XYZ file of C-alpha atoms in Angstrom:
621
model
C 0.000 0.000 0.000
C 2.840 2.432 0.829
C 4.445 2.318 -2.645
C 1.030 3.008 -4.191
C 0.517 6.018 -1.936
C 3.986 7.335 -2.779
C 3.414 6.901 -6.498
C 0.004 8.576 -6.263
C 1.437 11.479 -4.330
C 4.177 12.045 -6.873
C 1.765 11.675 -9.768
C -0.473 14.365 -8.299
C 2.535 16.682 -8.297
C 3.266 16.334 -12.013
C 1.490 19.557 -13.080
C 3.763 21.464 -10.695
C 6.996 19.884 -11.972
C 9.877 22.384 -12.046
C 11.264 23.219 -15.466
C 14.006 20.762 -16.378
C 17.227 22.800 -16.752
C 19.003 22.811 -20.098
C 21.637 20.106 -20.366
C 24.806 21.921 -21.371
C 28.214 20.630 -22.377
C 31.205 22.596 -23.587
C 32.766 21.452 -26.886
C 35.646 19.032 -26.577
C 38.691 18.267 -28.685
C 39.671 14.590 -28.846
C 43.263 13.832 -29.801
C 44.112 10.537 -31.484
C 47.428 9.080 -32.554
C 48.425 8.251 -36.125
C 46.452 4.971 -35.888
C 43.329 6.456 -34.312
C 43.985 5.488 -30.672
C 42.683 8.132 -28.259
C 45.480 10.069 -26.564
C 43.443 12.537 -24.548
C 40.577 15.008 -24.488
C 40.733 18.724 -23.871
C 37.857 21.139 -23.327
C 34.649 20.670 -21.352
C 34.842 18.076 -18.578
C 31.917 15.984 -19.841
C 32.188 13.783 -22.946
C 29.312 13.418 -25.426
C 26.594 10.820 -24.754
C 27.705 7.258 -25.339
C 26.637 5.635 -28.610
C 24.879 2.580 -27.164
C 24.649 0.968 -30.605
C 28.448 0.638 -30.640
C 28.598 -1.119 -27.263
C 28.048 -4.839 -26.691
C 24.574 -5.279 -25.169
C 26.037 -6.636 -21.944
C 27.893 -3.380 -21.227
C 24.888 -1.148 -20.448
C 23.136 -4.231 -19.042
C 25.833 -4.529 -16.356
C 25.019 -1.043 -15.058
C 21.274 -1.583 -15.206
C 21.602 -4.909 -13.360
C 23.548 -3.500 -10.410
C 22.333 0.101 -10.277
C 18.671 0.005 -11.349
C 17.304 -3.346 -12.516
C 13.769 -1.921 -12.936
C 15.123 0.898 -15.125
C 13.030 -0.052 -18.148
C 9.815 -0.334 -16.115
C 9.722 2.782 -13.917
C 8.896 6.359 -14.859
C 11.972 7.956 -13.298
C 11.645 6.738 -9.733
C 11.350 3.245 -8.309
C 8.321 3.153 -5.958
C 9.290 -0.263 -4.607
C 12.815 0.899 -3.926
C 11.635 4.118 -2.314
C 9.300 2.201 -0.016
C 12.115 -0.115 1.012
C 14.428 2.840 1.585
C 11.841 4.728 3.633
C 11.282 1.711 5.817
C 15.003 1.425 6.448
C 15.316 5.151 7.099
C 12.435 5.108 9.571
C 13.965 2.134 11.365
C 17.370 3.862 11.657
C 15.929 7.277 12.365
C 17.881 8.977 9.589
C 18.170 9.068 5.781
C 20.470 6.114 5.149
C 19.072 4.582 1.979
C 19.049 6.392 -1.355
C 17.115 4.036 -3.680
C 18.174 6.269 -6.556
C 17.352 5.117 -10.054
C 19.749 5.692 -12.952
C 17.583 8.643 -13.982
C 17.769 10.132 -10.489
C 21.540 9.635 -10.396
C 21.802 11.442 -13.715
C 19.639 14.328 -12.463
C 21.835 14.623 -9.380
C 24.975 14.492 -11.512
C 23.723 17.148 -13.907
C 21.869 19.619 -11.722
C 21.856 18.921 -7.973
C 24.095 18.423 -4.976
C 24.624 15.262 -2.928
C 22.914 16.708 0.146
C 20.867 14.052 1.947
C 17.753 16.151 2.647
C 14.091 15.465 1.997
C 13.753 18.658 -0.054
C 16.675 17.811 -2.327
C 15.454 14.223 -2.714
C 11.956 15.404 -3.638
C 13.324 17.769 -6.267
C 15.478 14.939 -7.627
C 12.455 12.667 -8.043
C 10.325 15.344 -9.680
C 13.049 16.252 -12.172
C 13.633 12.562 -12.895
C 9.972 12.132 -13.783
C 10.152 15.095 -16.138
C 13.339 13.762 -17.728
C 11.633 10.437 -18.416
C 8.804 12.331 -20.128
C 11.216 14.299 -22.307
C 13.859 11.686 -23.178
C 13.827 8.018 -24.110
C 15.329 5.337 -21.897
C 18.171 4.901 -24.399
C 18.962 8.603 -24.359
C 18.977 8.683 -20.565
C 21.199 5.620 -20.288
C 23.601 6.960 -22.943
C 23.917 10.281 -21.126
C 24.308 8.535 -17.775
C 27.191 6.358 -19.005
C 28.959 9.467 -20.292
C 28.615 11.461 -17.063
C 29.198 8.959 -14.270
C 32.543 9.104 -12.427
C 34.790 6.013 -12.364
C 37.664 7.260 -10.232
C 41.252 8.011 -11.317
C 40.058 11.204 -12.976
C 37.808 9.325 -15.431
C 34.383 10.703 -16.294
C 32.387 8.471 -18.615
C 32.716 4.844 -19.614
C 34.942 5.559 -22.612
C 37.591 7.281 -20.492
C 37.342 4.566 -17.825
C 37.710 1.757 -20.361
C 40.850 3.321 -21.782
C 42.258 4.126 -18.343
C 41.855 0.704 -16.761
C 41.994 -1.623 -19.788
C 43.666 0.445 -22.553
C 40.861 -0.236 -25.013
C 37.716 1.500 -26.288
C 34.444 0.722 -24.523
C 33.194 -1.013 -27.665
C 35.729 -3.803 -27.007
C 34.967 -4.417 -23.331
C 34.525 -8.022 -22.234
C 31.754 -9.148 -19.877
C 34.195 -9.236 -16.957
C 35.562 -5.782 -17.789
C 32.064 -4.293 -18.073
C 31.177 -5.780 -14.688
C 34.385 -4.395 -13.181
C 33.495 -0.885 -14.323
C 29.919 -1.216 -13.073
C 31.308 -2.352 -9.716
C 33.266 0.883 -9.304
C 30.200 3.134 -9.127
C 29.216 2.221 -5.576
C 32.495 3.806 -4.443
C 35.041 4.991 -7.039
C 37.784 4.949 -4.420
C 36.699 1.942 -2.368
C 36.173 -0.357 -5.371
C 38.998 0.837 -7.579
C 40.505 -2.169 -9.391
C 43.925 -0.513 -9.041
C 43.845 0.572 -5.405
C 41.629 -2.211 -4.014
C 41.759 -5.214 -6.380
C 40.281 -7.675 -3.860
C 37.250 -5.522 -3.052
C 36.834 -4.781 -6.743
C 36.822 -8.502 -7.544
C 34.239 -9.221 -4.843
C 31.838 -6.593 -6.093
C 32.479 -7.582 -9.718
C 31.240 -11.057 -8.815
C 28.120 -9.437 -7.334
C 27.564 -7.546 -10.591
C 27.931 -10.749 -12.626
C 25.386 -12.466 -10.366
C 22.973 -9.581 -10.934
C 23.525 -9.831 -14.691
C 22.528 -13.503 -14.551
C 19.456 -12.653 -12.455
C 18.306 -10.062 -14.996
C 19.005 -12.318 -17.970
C 21.793 -10.150 -19.365
C 24.175 -13.122 -19.417
C 23.934 -16.858 -18.854
C 25.464 -18.771 -15.937
C 28.011 -20.186 -18.394
C 29.016 -16.673 -19.454
C 29.382 -15.699 -15.811
C 31.644 -18.699 -15.209
C 33.749 -17.798 -18.236
C 34.041 -14.195 -17.060
C 35.132 -15.256 -13.572
C 37.745 -17.572 -15.056
C 39.286 -14.798 -17.169
C 40.240 -11.770 -15.044
C 41.278 -8.794 -17.183
C 44.613 -7.020 -17.239
C 44.309 -3.880 -15.148
C 46.743 -1.068 -15.908
C 48.190 0.340 -12.710
C 49.019 3.596 -14.484
C 47.033 5.318 -17.186
C 48.452 3.999 -20.498
C 47.818 7.377 -22.137
C 49.400 9.418 -19.334
C 52.855 9.671 -20.971
C 51.216 11.204 -24.055
C 49.736 14.139 -22.129
C 52.864 16.257 -22.598
C 52.375 15.889 -26.338
C 48.616 16.523 -26.116
C 49.165 19.763 -24.184
C 51.658 20.954 -26.800
C 49.375 19.970 -29.665
C 46.316 21.552 -28.055
C 48.020 24.959 -28.131
C 48.610 24.609 -31.865
C 45.035 23.484 -32.545
C 43.610 26.481 -30.695
C 45.697 28.747 -32.910
C 44.409 26.982 -36.032
C 40.718 26.811 -35.110
C 40.155 29.339 -32.348
C 37.893 28.337 -29.435
C 35.972 25.255 -30.650
C 32.233 25.687 -31.126
C 31.625 21.978 -31.658
C 33.346 18.703 -30.831
C 36.518 18.179 -32.852
C 38.802 15.237 -33.517
C 42.493 15.884 -34.140
C 44.589 13.237 -35.835
C 48.142 13.701 -34.634
C 51.533 12.353 -35.633
C 52.176 10.518 -32.365
C 52.779 6.765 -32.462
C 51.318 5.531 -29.170
C 53.295 2.251 -28.920
C 56.473 4.215 -29.658
C 55.437 6.827 -27.090
C 54.934 4.154 -24.444
C 58.375 2.730 -25.249
C 59.899 6.200 -24.829
C 58.183 6.747 -21.482
C 59.214 3.294 -20.280
C 62.836 3.917 -21.274
C 62.846 7.218 -19.388
C 61.394 5.604 -16.260
C 63.893 2.758 -16.312
C 66.945 4.961 -16.808
C 65.817 7.519 -14.231
C 65.155 4.718 -11.731
C 68.886 3.998 -11.762
C 69.807 7.613 -11.085
C 69.552 9.903 -8.082
C 66.301 11.653 -7.264
C 65.634 15.071 -8.706
C 66.892 14.165 -12.169
C 64.514 14.840 -15.036
C 64.473 13.615 -18.626
C 63.043 14.608 -21.985
C 63.042 12.924 -25.368
C 61.728 13.826 -28.811
C 61.700 11.655 -31.940
C 60.789 12.929 -35.414
C 60.612 11.239 -38.803
C 61.857 12.505 -42.148
C 58.700 14.571 -42.711
C 59.005 16.265 -39.329
C 56.176 14.274 -37.753
C 56.740 13.974 -34.011
C 56.442 10.250 -33.305
C 57.281 10.326 -29.572
C 57.640 13.040 -26.942
C 58.578 12.645 -23.275
C 58.363 15.918 -21.396
C 59.423 14.663 -17.976
C 59.606 11.775 -15.567
C 55.917 11.865 -14.616
C 53.196 14.079 -16.091
C 51.046 13.697 -12.977
C 53.827 15.003 -10.751
C 54.928 17.764 -13.134
C 53.081 18.642 -16.358
C 55.835 21.085 -17.389
C 56.959 19.923 -20.846
C 60.742 19.979 -20.868
C 60.848 18.675 -24.426
C 59.469 21.919 -25.873
C 59.588 24.543 -23.114
C 62.877 24.018 -21.274
C 65.798 25.755 -22.963
C 69.067 24.284 -21.720
C 72.681 24.642 -22.802
C 73.394 22.182 -25.609
C 76.973 21.391 -24.653
C 78.938 19.424 -27.227
C 75.728 18.345 -28.977
C 76.125 21.787 -30.625
C 79.447 20.886 -32.269
C 77.947 19.376 -35.466
C 76.898 22.924 -36.418
C 80.514 24.035 -35.965
C 81.967 21.228 -38.040
C 79.295 21.452 -40.757
C 80.230 25.101 -41.175
C 83.851 24.022 -41.470
C 83.071 21.331 -44.053
C 81.158 23.887 -46.099
C 84.210 26.171 -45.911
C 86.396 23.532 -47.540
C 87.704 21.434 -44.690
C 87.316 17.642 -44.627
C 87.162 14.990 -41.895
C 90.882 14.386 -42.508
C 91.869 18.012 -42.030
C 94.498 18.241 -39.298
C 94.239 20.439 -36.229
C 96.349 20.579 -33.074
C 94.773 19.859 -29.706
C 96.710 22.230 -27.478
C 96.074 25.031 -24.989
C 94.435 27.973 -26.723
C 93.111 31.376 -25.693
C 90.457 33.202 -27.729
C 89.498 36.745 -26.713
C 90.677 36.098 -23.186
C 88.859 32.749 -22.865
C 90.759 29.464 -22.569
C 88.696 26.308 -23.146
C 89.645 23.072 -21.429
C 89.084 19.482 -22.478
C 87.045 17.256 -20.216
C 90.147 15.105 -19.571
C 92.417 18.122 -18.968
C 94.813 16.452 -21.432
C 95.850 17.314 -24.987
C 96.217 14.927 -27.929
C 98.392 17.021 -30.186
C 97.813 16.785 -33.925
C 94.527 15.041 -34.764
C 91.955 15.005 -37.551
C 88.672 16.853 -37.327
C 86.888 13.491 -37.351
C 88.820 12.414 -34.257
C 88.243 15.791 -32.639
C 84.476 15.412 -33.001
C 84.444 11.728 -32.011
C 86.423 12.466 -28.829
C 84.570 15.785 -28.289
C 87.804 17.789 -28.062
C 86.900 21.285 -26.911
C 90.035 23.169 -27.927
C 89.743 22.123 -31.561
C 86.030 22.966 -31.772
C 86.696 26.411 -30.299
C 89.544 27.107 -32.756
C 87.530 25.870 -35.752
C 84.530 28.049 -34.841
C 86.800 31.052 -34.450
C 88.427 30.362 -37.823
C 85.221 29.870 -39.843
C 83.340 32.604 -38.003
C 80.933 32.181 -35.115
C 78.305 34.226 -36.958
C 78.496 31.637 -39.729
C 78.096 28.818 -37.199
C 74.996 30.552 -35.863
C 73.688 30.886 -39.427
C 74.211 27.158 -39.981
C 72.260 26.317 -36.815
C 69.431 28.627 -37.870
C 69.352 27.053 -41.329
C 68.905 23.603 -39.785
C 66.031 24.765 -37.558
C 67.361 26.233 -34.297
C 64.972 29.049 -33.365
C 66.163 29.943 -29.847
C 68.527 32.909 -29.361
C 72.139 32.061 -30.248
C 75.088 33.807 -28.641
C 78.263 34.311 -30.658
C 80.876 34.700 -27.937
C 83.905 32.379 -28.155
C 82.306 29.730 -25.887
C 79.361 29.306 -28.278
C 81.376 26.586 -30.072
C 80.956 24.408 -26.986
C 77.173 24.836 -26.790
C 76.514 27.661 -24.351
C 73.366 28.658 -26.264
C 70.145 27.376 -24.722
C 67.954 25.173 -26.897
C 65.100 22.691 -26.507
C 65.197 18.954 -27.223
C 62.550 19.516 -29.901
C 64.788 21.987 -31.743
C 67.775 19.674 -31.555
C 65.848 16.634 -32.769
C 64.607 18.671 -35.734
C 68.042 20.062 -36.553
C 69.676 16.622 -36.452
C 66.836 15.451 -38.673
C 68.456 17.281 -41.605
C 71.459 14.927 -41.357
C 69.057 11.965 -41.279
C 66.996 13.166 -44.229
C 69.584 13.665 -46.949
C 70.185 17.302 -46.041
C 66.513 18.360 -46.239
C 65.308 20.612 -43.423
C 62.986 18.930 -40.930
C 60.372 21.121 -39.240
C 58.650 19.298 -36.402
C 54.854 19.232 -36.368
C 52.089 17.426 -34.499
C 48.778 17.837 -36.368
C 47.817 15.834 -39.465
C 44.197 16.914 -39.765
C 41.244 18.282 -37.804
C 37.672 17.123 -38.327
C 34.362 17.532 -36.568
C 33.120 14.609 -34.506
C 30.915 13.761 -37.491
C 33.879 13.587 -39.861
C 33.673 16.951 -41.656
C 37.161 18.173 -42.553
C 38.174 21.424 -40.840
C 41.910 21.539 -41.607
C 44.519 19.309 -43.189
C 48.263 19.814 -43.093
C 49.470 20.927 -46.517
C 52.094 18.869 -48.311
C 55.541 20.082 -47.233
C 57.923 21.687 -49.701
C 61.394 20.153 -49.309
C 64.124 22.679 -48.573
C 67.690 21.440 -49.107
C 69.788 22.938 -46.306
C 72.905 20.733 -46.496
C 74.649 19.932 -49.761
C 77.255 17.357 -50.588
C 80.067 16.696 -50.047
C 79.524 18.378 -46.664
C 76.542 16.158 -45.788
C 78.406 12.926 -46.433
C 81.452 14.166 -44.568
C 79.397 15.124 -41.502
C 77.536 11.841 -41.452
C 80.890 10.035 -41.630
C 82.130 12.012 -38.638
C 78.940 11.538 -36.629
C 79.025 7.790 -37.272
C 82.497 7.760 -35.747
C 81.120 9.278 -32.512
C 79.057 6.127 -31.952
C 81.538 3.679 -33.449
C 84.588 4.736 -31.464
C 83.977 8.008 -29.654
C 82.005 9.368 -26.718
C 78.756 7.807 -27.958
C 79.755 4.138 -27.956
C 77.050 3.321 -25.379
C 74.408 4.315 -27.932
C 75.472 1.731 -30.525
C 72.877 -0.791 -31.729
C 74.099 -3.719 -33.804
C 73.080 -3.907 -37.475
C 71.799 -0.320 -37.657
C 73.392 2.626 -39.428
C 73.528 5.175 -36.609
C 75.198 8.523 -36.062
C 74.979 11.137 -33.346
C 76.666 13.312 -30.766
C 76.935 13.504 -27.009
C 76.651 16.732 -25.058
C 77.688 17.606 -21.502
C 77.624 21.103 -20.011
C 79.852 22.602 -17.358
C 79.658 20.990 -13.927
C 77.442 18.296 -15.512
C 74.291 20.386 -15.321
C 72.941 18.948 -18.573
C 73.512 15.732 -20.483
C 72.441 15.186 -24.094
C 72.492 12.547 -26.749
C 71.164 13.432 -30.184
C 71.330 10.830 -32.918
C 69.712 9.472 -36.040
C 69.405 6.816 -38.677
C 67.879 7.103 -42.129
C 64.766 9.283 -41.932
C 64.465 9.178 -38.140
C 66.117 11.307 -35.470
C 65.772 11.505 -31.697
C 67.235 13.666 -28.982
C 67.421 12.850 -25.275
C 68.189 15.300 -22.467
C 68.717 14.777 -18.744
C 69.317 17.224 -15.915
C 67.679 18.955 -12.967
C 64.937 21.571 -13.245
C 66.897 23.909 -10.980
C 70.015 23.500 -13.175
C 72.135 22.353 -10.242
C 75.156 20.216 -11.123
C 74.629 16.461 -11.241
C 77.742 14.518 -10.316
C 79.086 12.332 -13.128
C 76.244 13.191 -15.538
C 77.646 13.013 -19.069
C 75.985 12.759 -22.465
C 77.657 9.426 -23.145
C 76.193 7.991 -19.933
C 72.486 8.054 -18.928
C 71.312 10.220 -21.877
C 72.933 7.826 -24.361
C 71.426 4.896 -22.458
C 67.982 6.528 -22.623
C 68.360 7.189 -26.355
C 69.494 3.630 -27.006
C 66.767 2.041 -24.869
C 64.167 3.955 -26.855
C 65.726 3.384 -30.266
C 66.057 -0.385 -29.775
C 62.262 -0.530 -29.692
C 61.569 2.342 -32.095
C 63.844 1.462 -35.012
C 61.926 -1.609 -36.224
C 58.625 0.233 -35.871
C 59.987 3.321 -37.647
C 61.108 1.228 -40.610
C 64.705 2.358 -40.158
C 66.867 2.581 -43.279
C 70.535 3.417 -43.826
C 71.363 7.099 -43.604
C 70.702 8.507 -47.110
C 73.658 9.960 -49.019
C 71.776 13.084 -50.046
C 72.077 14.985 -53.319
C 74.938 14.506 -55.741
C 77.580 17.177 -55.315
C 77.568 19.950 -57.872
C 80.646 19.505 -60.081
C 81.955 22.578 -61.838
C 84.260 21.969 -64.814
C 87.662 23.579 -64.247
C 88.476 26.476 -66.581
C 91.345 26.244 -69.081
C 94.792 27.376 -68.066
C 94.645 30.365 -70.441
C 91.538 31.804 -68.862
C 91.678 30.442 -65.359
C 90.914 33.143 -62.810
C 92.354 32.867 -59.331
C 90.343 30.373 -57.250
C 87.801 32.115 -55.028
C 88.114 31.774 -51.276
C 85.487 29.565 -49.694
C 82.582 31.662 -48.483
C 79.674 31.077 -46.217
C 76.329 32.865 -46.179
C 76.435 35.871 -43.888
C 72.780 35.413 -43.008
C 70.609 32.310 -43.061
C 67.778 31.907 -45.540
C 64.362 33.069 -44.275
C 63.399 30.827 -41.393
C 60.104 29.009 -41.517
C 57.748 29.826 -38.694
C 58.304 27.422 -35.816
C 55.517 24.956 -35.254
C 55.926 24.953 -31.493
C 54.774 27.224 -28.741
C 57.926 28.261 -26.938
C 57.756 29.010 -23.232
C 60.153 30.602 -20.786
C 63.298 28.633 -19.975
C 63.840 27.035 -16.616
C 65.992 28.998 -14.184
C 69.589 28.738 -15.369
C 72.933 29.327 -13.730
C 75.245 31.808 -15.494
C 76.586 30.263 -18.685
C 79.902 28.481 -18.279
C 81.998 26.766 -20.929
C 80.885 23.117 -21.154
C 83.442 20.362 -21.312
């Protein structure tokens, strides 16, 4: 009799139902990798309603079975449940039972607070009745599954499925669907990550309810119980959030504030990204606390395939790969030696490693020893500072700066004598792009992140135009530099970066007092740059580019090279051969010249931020 009285009372109130508020949701931008895997979402906190037609039938059935098994029969409130709850509340003398239907939960989620008062509960029921009059059961359930909170920062079943199982909701198994439905009673108490035993117990309860409601058979329940899913302790997409933040800034500049849901196809390769993040974690785990790492990998077109902006995005979302300008150390020297090759020197050109003073500055070698007469190839392989400083002074530091600009360095470049040893501050993204020219046959590589932008319905908004190749290194200089950079890995400071059966080249970099360590290297059509150091730029004992940074680079490249389709380093264009004039008319040979200014720089595709606090520049060794 009591449920009938309650239902009659509520029915008599229908003419006085409050106006159902408008359901609002800010537009969102969904970022996907080059294969379509979701990387992250930016914009309004609530995703669009779930497309129930794309979900296995047992997925919504799991939530109905455990949360509101009379969902398809009631008109917004469950009179039987309310009667049972009222009886319990009267017995305990307080409001202990909620008896909220899915529709009521949605109303509370959208419009109300969680206050346990009779007035708030009455308003909830009245609005639920009106919602049932205005929307279909399928619409209500779809909206509910998109707005419910699953813990770990996940709103909506799609985000939860990707967070806990690294798959879209359309591919959930029966056991996985039940696990997600089990979370709702307490997102913290029944988290499959934090409380796996309690999660498993409630998941069993959900499966039992699914059998009771006919959503699955007893045999399907037994199969589900026998096949527990893999639960990801950490969000599989978390390492990609540095990249998503960087890309989101570019998208906002291209589209302005979004007025509808957008989908952005990016260049990121999620498996490669996960390998990069794993390599960073493993190398940093062997080092002292406080050390940070960054890594960027780009292909021959400039597409950023992996980006690590720090040790842990959750602990520090500052993206060191694109925002932290740090001294490049000896990783800068390829710009010095390329300028020298273009001025007529060769890898076999002899220089003397000896004490030298330039404009009152005297560089030292990291060993404090001198090798005497050596070739430029040996000087680069052993990262000899005195020779690099003399060569830069001889060919002109302004010309070295012009070379770096031509290859893609956009940060300010100083031209004091110590610039030859990398006292200019650059980002890992810039360095990976600049080294990409060596990997790409001398063609400039400008890093980018966005392939195309569409609406959620598939309408094209923007597509990246086909790039126009710009040859920035000619032969024989390109071939000579690649020969020298191969020697760094084969027999020089970068031997710890070697990977058998791959054509690799690169350069180590270490700044003064070991504040920064770099390794930048490449193979055919694929370059990557790794940096390690502290955010406060304090010295790190024994940090050297040939140590942990080279180990990080190698650990990543071992996994990335097969996936990237690595090829031998391309030889680049054929050198231009000019026929010698006859003896009768031969003019005196012109002196080698270098461009005084670089060609017009292309607009950088990154949003540069302020550098981290730096100590006064010191000559790196």
